PDB file of C-alpha atoms and ligand atoms in Angstrom:
ATOM      1  CA  MET A   1      73.278  -6.338 -55.060  1.00 84.00           C
ATOM      2  CA  TYR A   2      69.743  -7.433 -56.052  1.00 93.00           C
ATOM      3  CA  THR A   3      68.458  -7.606 -59.621  1.00 96.00           C
ATOM      4  CA  GLU A   4      65.564  -5.431 -60.747  1.00 97.00           C
ATOM      5  CA  LYS A   5      63.294  -8.455 -60.868  1.00 97.00           C
ATOM      6  CA  VAL A   6      64.120  -9.401 -57.276  1.00 97.00           C
ATOM      7  CA  MET A   7      63.376  -5.837 -56.138  1.00 97.00           C
ATOM      8  CA  ASP A   8      60.126  -5.803 -58.108  1.00 98.00           C
ATOM      9  CA  HIS A   9      58.872  -9.060 -56.575  1.00 97.00           C
ATOM     10  CA  PHE A  10      60.024  -7.961 -53.126  1.00 96.00           C
ATOM     11  CA  LYS A  11      58.236  -4.615 -53.345  1.00 97.00           C
ATOM     12  CA  ASN A  12      55.114  -5.945 -55.097  1.00 97.00           C
ATOM     13  CA  PRO A  13      54.842  -9.584 -54.080  1.00 97.00           C
ATOM     14  CA  ARG A  14      52.411 -11.620 -56.159  1.00 98.00           C
ATOM     15  CA  ASN A  15      50.076 -14.141 -54.546  1.00 98.00           C
ATOM     16  CA  MET A  16      50.659 -13.152 -50.942  1.00 97.00           C
ATOM     17  CA  GLY A  17      47.885 -14.266 -48.612  1.00 97.00           C
ATOM     18  CA  GLU A  18      45.893 -17.354 -47.730  1.00 97.00           C
ATOM     19  CA  ILE A  19      43.399 -19.668 -49.414  1.00 98.00           C
ATOM     20  CA  GLU A  20      40.575 -20.572 -47.025  1.00 96.00           C
ATOM     21  CA  ASP A  21      39.588 -23.865 -48.658  1.00 96.00           C
ATOM     22  CA  ALA A  22      43.021 -24.885 -49.902  1.00 98.00           C
ATOM     23  CA  SER A  23      43.503 -28.365 -51.377  1.00 97.00           C
ATOM     24  CA  GLY A  24      46.941 -28.564 -49.804  1.00 97.00           C
ATOM     25  CA  VAL A  25      48.912 -26.513 -47.287  1.00 96.00           C
ATOM     26  CA  GLY A  26      52.609 -26.824 -46.525  1.00 95.00           C
ATOM     27  CA  THR A  27      54.693 -25.022 -43.934  1.00 94.00           C
ATOM     28  CA  VAL A  28      58.446 -25.289 -43.765  1.00 93.00           C
ATOM     29  CA  GLY A  29      61.253 -23.684 -41.808  1.00 91.00           C
ATOM     30  CA  ASN A  30      64.639 -22.654 -43.082  1.00 85.00           C
ATOM     31  CA  ALA A  31      67.299 -24.544 -41.133  1.00 79.00           C
ATOM     32  CA  LYS A  32      69.844 -21.775 -41.772  1.00 82.00           C
ATOM     33  CA  CYS A  33      67.952 -18.753 -40.487  1.00 88.00           C
ATOM     34  CA  GLY A  34      64.822 -20.102 -38.774  1.00 87.00           C
ATOM     35  CA  ASP A  35      62.467 -18.253 -41.124  1.00 91.00           C
ATOM     36  CA  ILE A  36      59.096 -19.776 -41.982  1.00 93.00           C
ATOM     37  CA  MET A  37      57.107 -20.152 -45.204  1.00 94.00           C
ATOM     38  CA  ARG A  38      53.556 -21.424 -45.737  1.00 96.00           C
ATOM     39  CA  VAL A  39      52.077 -22.207 -49.155  1.00 97.00           C
ATOM     40  CA  PHE A  40      48.397 -22.788 -49.972  1.00 98.00           C
ATOM     41  CA  LEU A  41      47.394 -24.585 -53.171  1.00 98.00           C
ATOM     42  CA  LYS A  42      43.998 -24.832 -54.804  1.00 98.00           C
ATOM     43  CA  ILE A  43      44.042 -27.800 -57.160  1.00 98.00           C
ATOM     44  CA  GLU A  44      41.293 -28.774 -59.621  1.00 97.00           C
ATOM     45  CA  GLY A  45      41.832 -31.980 -61.574  1.00 92.00           C
ATOM     46  CA  ASP A  46      45.601 -31.917 -61.698  1.00 93.00           C
ATOM     47  CA  VAL A  47      45.924 -28.197 -62.352  1.00 98.00           C
ATOM     48  CA  ILE A  48      47.064 -25.662 -59.768  1.00 98.00           C
ATOM     49  CA  GLU A  49      44.249 -23.148 -60.108  1.00 98.00           C
ATOM     50  CA  ASP A  50      45.444 -20.845 -57.369  1.00 98.00           C
ATOM     51  CA  VAL A  51      48.366 -20.454 -55.025  1.00 98.00           C
ATOM     52  CA  LYS A  52      49.132 -18.108 -52.158  1.00 98.00           C
ATOM     53  CA  PHE A  53      51.946 -17.785 -49.675  1.00 97.00           C
ATOM     54  CA  LYS A  54      52.600 -16.309 -46.272  1.00 96.00           C
ATOM     55  CA  THR A  55      56.037 -15.883 -44.852  1.00 92.00           C
ATOM     56  CA  PHE A  56      58.083 -14.729 -41.963  1.00 89.00           C
ATOM     57  CA  GLY A  57      61.213 -14.471 -44.032  1.00 89.00           C
ATOM     58  CA  CYS A  58      63.621 -12.005 -45.552  1.00 93.00           C
ATOM     59  CA  GLY A  59      63.225  -9.981 -48.738  1.00 94.00           C
ATOM     60  CA  ALA A  60      64.849 -12.684 -50.854  1.00 95.00           C
ATOM     61  CA  ALA A  61      62.389 -15.245 -49.453  1.00 95.00           C
ATOM     62  CA  VAL A  62      59.485 -12.949 -50.351  1.00 96.00           C
ATOM     63  CA  ALA A  63      60.809 -12.354 -53.884  1.00 97.00           C
ATOM     64  CA  THR A  64      61.542 -16.025 -54.575  1.00 96.00           C
ATOM     65  CA  SER A  65      58.158 -17.123 -53.226  1.00 96.00           C
ATOM     66  CA  SER A  66      56.400 -14.491 -55.285  1.00 97.00           C
ATOM     67  CA  MET A  67      58.160 -15.701 -58.431  1.00 97.00           C
ATOM     68  CA  ALA A  68      57.729 -19.397 -57.546  1.00 97.00           C
ATOM     69  CA  THR A  69      53.977 -18.952 -57.069  1.00 97.00           C
ATOM     70  CA  GLU A  70      53.773 -17.165 -60.423  1.00 98.00           C
ATOM     71  CA  LEU A  71      55.629 -20.047 -62.063  1.00 97.00           C
ATOM     72  CA  VAL A  72      53.370 -22.807 -60.676  1.00 98.00           C
ATOM     73  CA  LYS A  73      50.034 -21.004 -61.080  1.00 98.00           C
ATOM     74  CA  GLY A  74      47.937 -22.537 -63.844  1.00 98.00           C
ATOM     75  CA  LYS A  75      50.400 -25.396 -64.287  1.00 98.00           C
ATOM     76  CA  THR A  76      49.807 -29.105 -63.873  1.00 98.00           C
ATOM     77  CA  ILE A  77      51.247 -30.811 -60.817  1.00 97.00           C
ATOM     78  CA  LYS A  78      53.833 -32.460 -63.055  1.00 96.00           C
ATOM     79  CA  GLU A  79      54.932 -29.104 -64.470  1.00 97.00           C
ATOM     80  CA  ALA A  80      55.004 -27.571 -60.995  1.00 97.00           C
ATOM     81  CA  MET A  81      57.420 -30.294 -59.896  1.00 96.00           C
ATOM     82  CA  LEU A  82      59.916 -28.854 -62.405  1.00 94.00           C
ATOM     83  CA  VAL A  83      59.875 -25.454 -60.686  1.00 94.00           C
ATOM     84  CA  THR A  84      63.038 -25.824 -58.629  1.00 93.00           C
ATOM     85  CA  ASN A  85      64.718 -23.107 -56.620  1.00 91.00           C
ATOM     86  CA  LYS A  86      67.270 -22.950 -59.449  1.00 94.00           C
ATOM     87  CA  ALA A  87      64.515 -22.250 -61.986  1.00 95.00           C
ATOM     88  CA  VAL A  88      63.100 -19.581 -59.681  1.00 95.00           C
ATOM     89  CA  MET A  89      66.488 -17.921 -59.277  1.00 95.00           C
ATOM     90  CA  GLU A  90      67.012 -17.948 -63.032  1.00 96.00           C
ATOM     91  CA  ALA A  91      63.613 -16.321 -63.530  1.00 97.00           C
ATOM     92  CA  LEU A  92      64.720 -13.584 -61.126  1.00 97.00           C
ATOM     93  CA  ASP A  93      68.042 -13.101 -62.975  1.00 97.00           C
ATOM     94  CA  GLY A  94      69.961 -14.473 -60.002  1.00 96.00           C
ATOM     95  CA  LEU A  95      70.377 -14.015 -56.277  1.00 95.00           C
ATOM     96  CA  PRO A  96      73.471 -13.140 -54.254  1.00 94.00           C
ATOM     97  CA  PRO A  97      75.163 -16.394 -53.094  1.00 93.00           C
ATOM     98  CA  VAL A  98      74.446 -15.704 -49.403  1.00 92.00           C
ATOM     99  CA  LYS A  99      70.726 -15.595 -50.227  1.00 93.00           C
ATOM    100  CA  VAL A 100      70.472 -18.841 -52.169  1.00 92.00           C
ATOM    101  CA  HIS A 101      69.244 -20.718 -49.089  1.00 90.00           C
ATOM    102  CA  CYS A 102      66.251 -18.346 -48.909  1.00 92.00           C
ATOM    103  CA  SER A 103      65.043 -19.540 -52.314  1.00 91.00           C
ATOM    104  CA  LEU A 104      64.775 -23.091 -50.987  1.00 91.00           C
ATOM    105  CA  LEU A 105      61.892 -22.107 -48.715  1.00 91.00           C
ATOM    106  CA  ALA A 106      59.520 -21.555 -51.639  1.00 91.00           C
ATOM    107  CA  GLU A 107      60.377 -24.832 -53.360  1.00 93.00           C
ATOM    108  CA  GLU A 108      60.135 -26.800 -50.126  1.00 94.00           C
ATOM    109  CA  ALA A 109      56.846 -25.191 -49.082  1.00 94.00           C
ATOM    110  CA  ILE A 110      55.282 -25.891 -52.497  1.00 96.00           C
ATOM    111  CA  HIS A 111      56.432 -29.506 -52.232  1.00 96.00           C
ATOM    112  CA  ALA A 112      55.071 -29.756 -48.686  1.00 95.00           C
ATOM    113  CA  ALA A 113      51.703 -28.407 -49.878  1.00 97.00           C
ATOM    114  CA  LEU A 114      51.679 -30.910 -52.758  1.00 97.00           C
ATOM    115  CA  TRP A 115      52.514 -33.659 -50.269  1.00 97.00           C
ATOM    116  CA  ASP A 116      49.584 -32.576 -48.107  1.00 96.00           C
ATOM    117  CA  TYR A 117      47.296 -32.607 -51.154  1.00 97.00           C
ATOM    118  CA  ALA A 118      48.526 -36.062 -52.225  1.00 97.00           C
ATOM    119  CA  LYS A 119      48.085 -37.446 -48.714  1.00 95.00           C
ATOM    120  CA  LYS A 120      44.552 -36.086 -48.410  1.00 96.00           C
ATOM    121  CA  ASN A 121      43.586 -37.542 -51.781  1.00 96.00           C
ATOM    122  CA  GLY A 122      45.443 -40.850 -51.539  1.00 96.00           C
ATOM    123  CA  ILE A 123      47.537 -40.217 -54.628  1.00 95.00           C
ATOM    124  CA  VAL A 124      51.241 -40.486 -55.394  1.00 95.00           C
ATOM    125  CA  ILE A 125      53.049 -37.636 -57.152  1.00 95.00           C
ATOM    126  CA  ASP A 126      56.063 -38.807 -59.139  1.00 93.00           C
ATOM    127  CA  GLY A 127      59.342 -37.518 -57.762  1.00 93.00           C
ATOM    128  CA  LEU A 128      57.768 -35.915 -54.689  1.00 94.00           C
ATOM    129  CA  GLU A 129      59.487 -36.719 -51.425  1.00 91.00           C
ATOM    130  CA  GLU A 130      58.043 -36.399 -47.969  1.00 89.00           C
ATOM    131  CA  PRO A 131      58.933 -32.971 -46.565  1.00 86.00           C
ATOM    132  CA  LYS A 132      61.757 -33.050 -44.030  1.00 77.00           C
ATOM    133  CA  GLU A 133      59.479 -31.373 -41.578  1.00 67.00           C
ATOM    134  CA  ASP A 134      56.126 -29.787 -41.991  1.00 64.00           C
ATOM    135  CA  ILE A 135      55.923 -27.473 -39.064  1.00 69.00           C
ATOM    136  CA  GLY A 136      52.172 -27.536 -39.371  1.00 66.00           C
ATOM    137  CA  GLU A 137      49.970 -25.067 -37.643  1.00 67.00           C
ATOM    138  CA  GLU A 138      52.640 -22.886 -36.108  1.00 64.00           C
ATOM    139  CA  GLU A 139      51.514 -19.274 -36.232  1.00 68.00           C
ATOM    140  CA  ILE A 140      53.307 -17.115 -38.742  1.00 69.00           C
ATOM    141  CA  PRO A 141      53.807 -13.684 -37.205  1.00 70.00           C
ATOM    142  CA  GLU A 142      52.247 -10.904 -39.271  1.00 65.00           C
ATOM    143  CA  GLU A 143      54.802  -8.719 -41.036  1.00 54.00           C
ATOM    144  CA  GLU A 144      54.888  -5.175 -39.749  1.00 48.00           C
TER     145      GLU A 144
HETATM  146 FE1  LIG B   1      65.806 -16.412 -43.800  1.00 50.53          FE
HETATM  147 FE2  LIG B   1      66.283 -15.367 -46.135  1.00 50.53          FE
HETATM  148  S1  LIG B   1      67.401 -15.025 -44.331  1.00 50.53           S
HETATM  149  S2  LIG B   1      64.761 -16.758 -45.604  1.00 50.53           S
END
């Protein structure tokens, strides 16, 4: 049911963790399943130097976040804005239709983190909309 790439990113997630002195942090919830995703960005100039994520989400959420963080790392903010959940799914060779909503978490959390960065620095990022809800400091339970 899952592609090899999805299984690889699920079993060996890239960029999982936290960034202590992040430039922007975004936390979003998935309206469909209630799962949570938090993304930390370290931005220098307008380049995303580092990115990490933490999630209380399913395997597809882990795999899509892992791939999404790989796709935005080292990119400019403008390039990162082009990393949609569709682009992430394509990079993973697809997701089962019932899991498409999981891939939205990564895109939305990256956007929420960019929003946080823009707000803190008084800048406007073209095409970036205010996150529907940033659930802020809510604790993300540690995965077992
Ligand atoms: Fe919740 Fe996949 S089922 S993120």
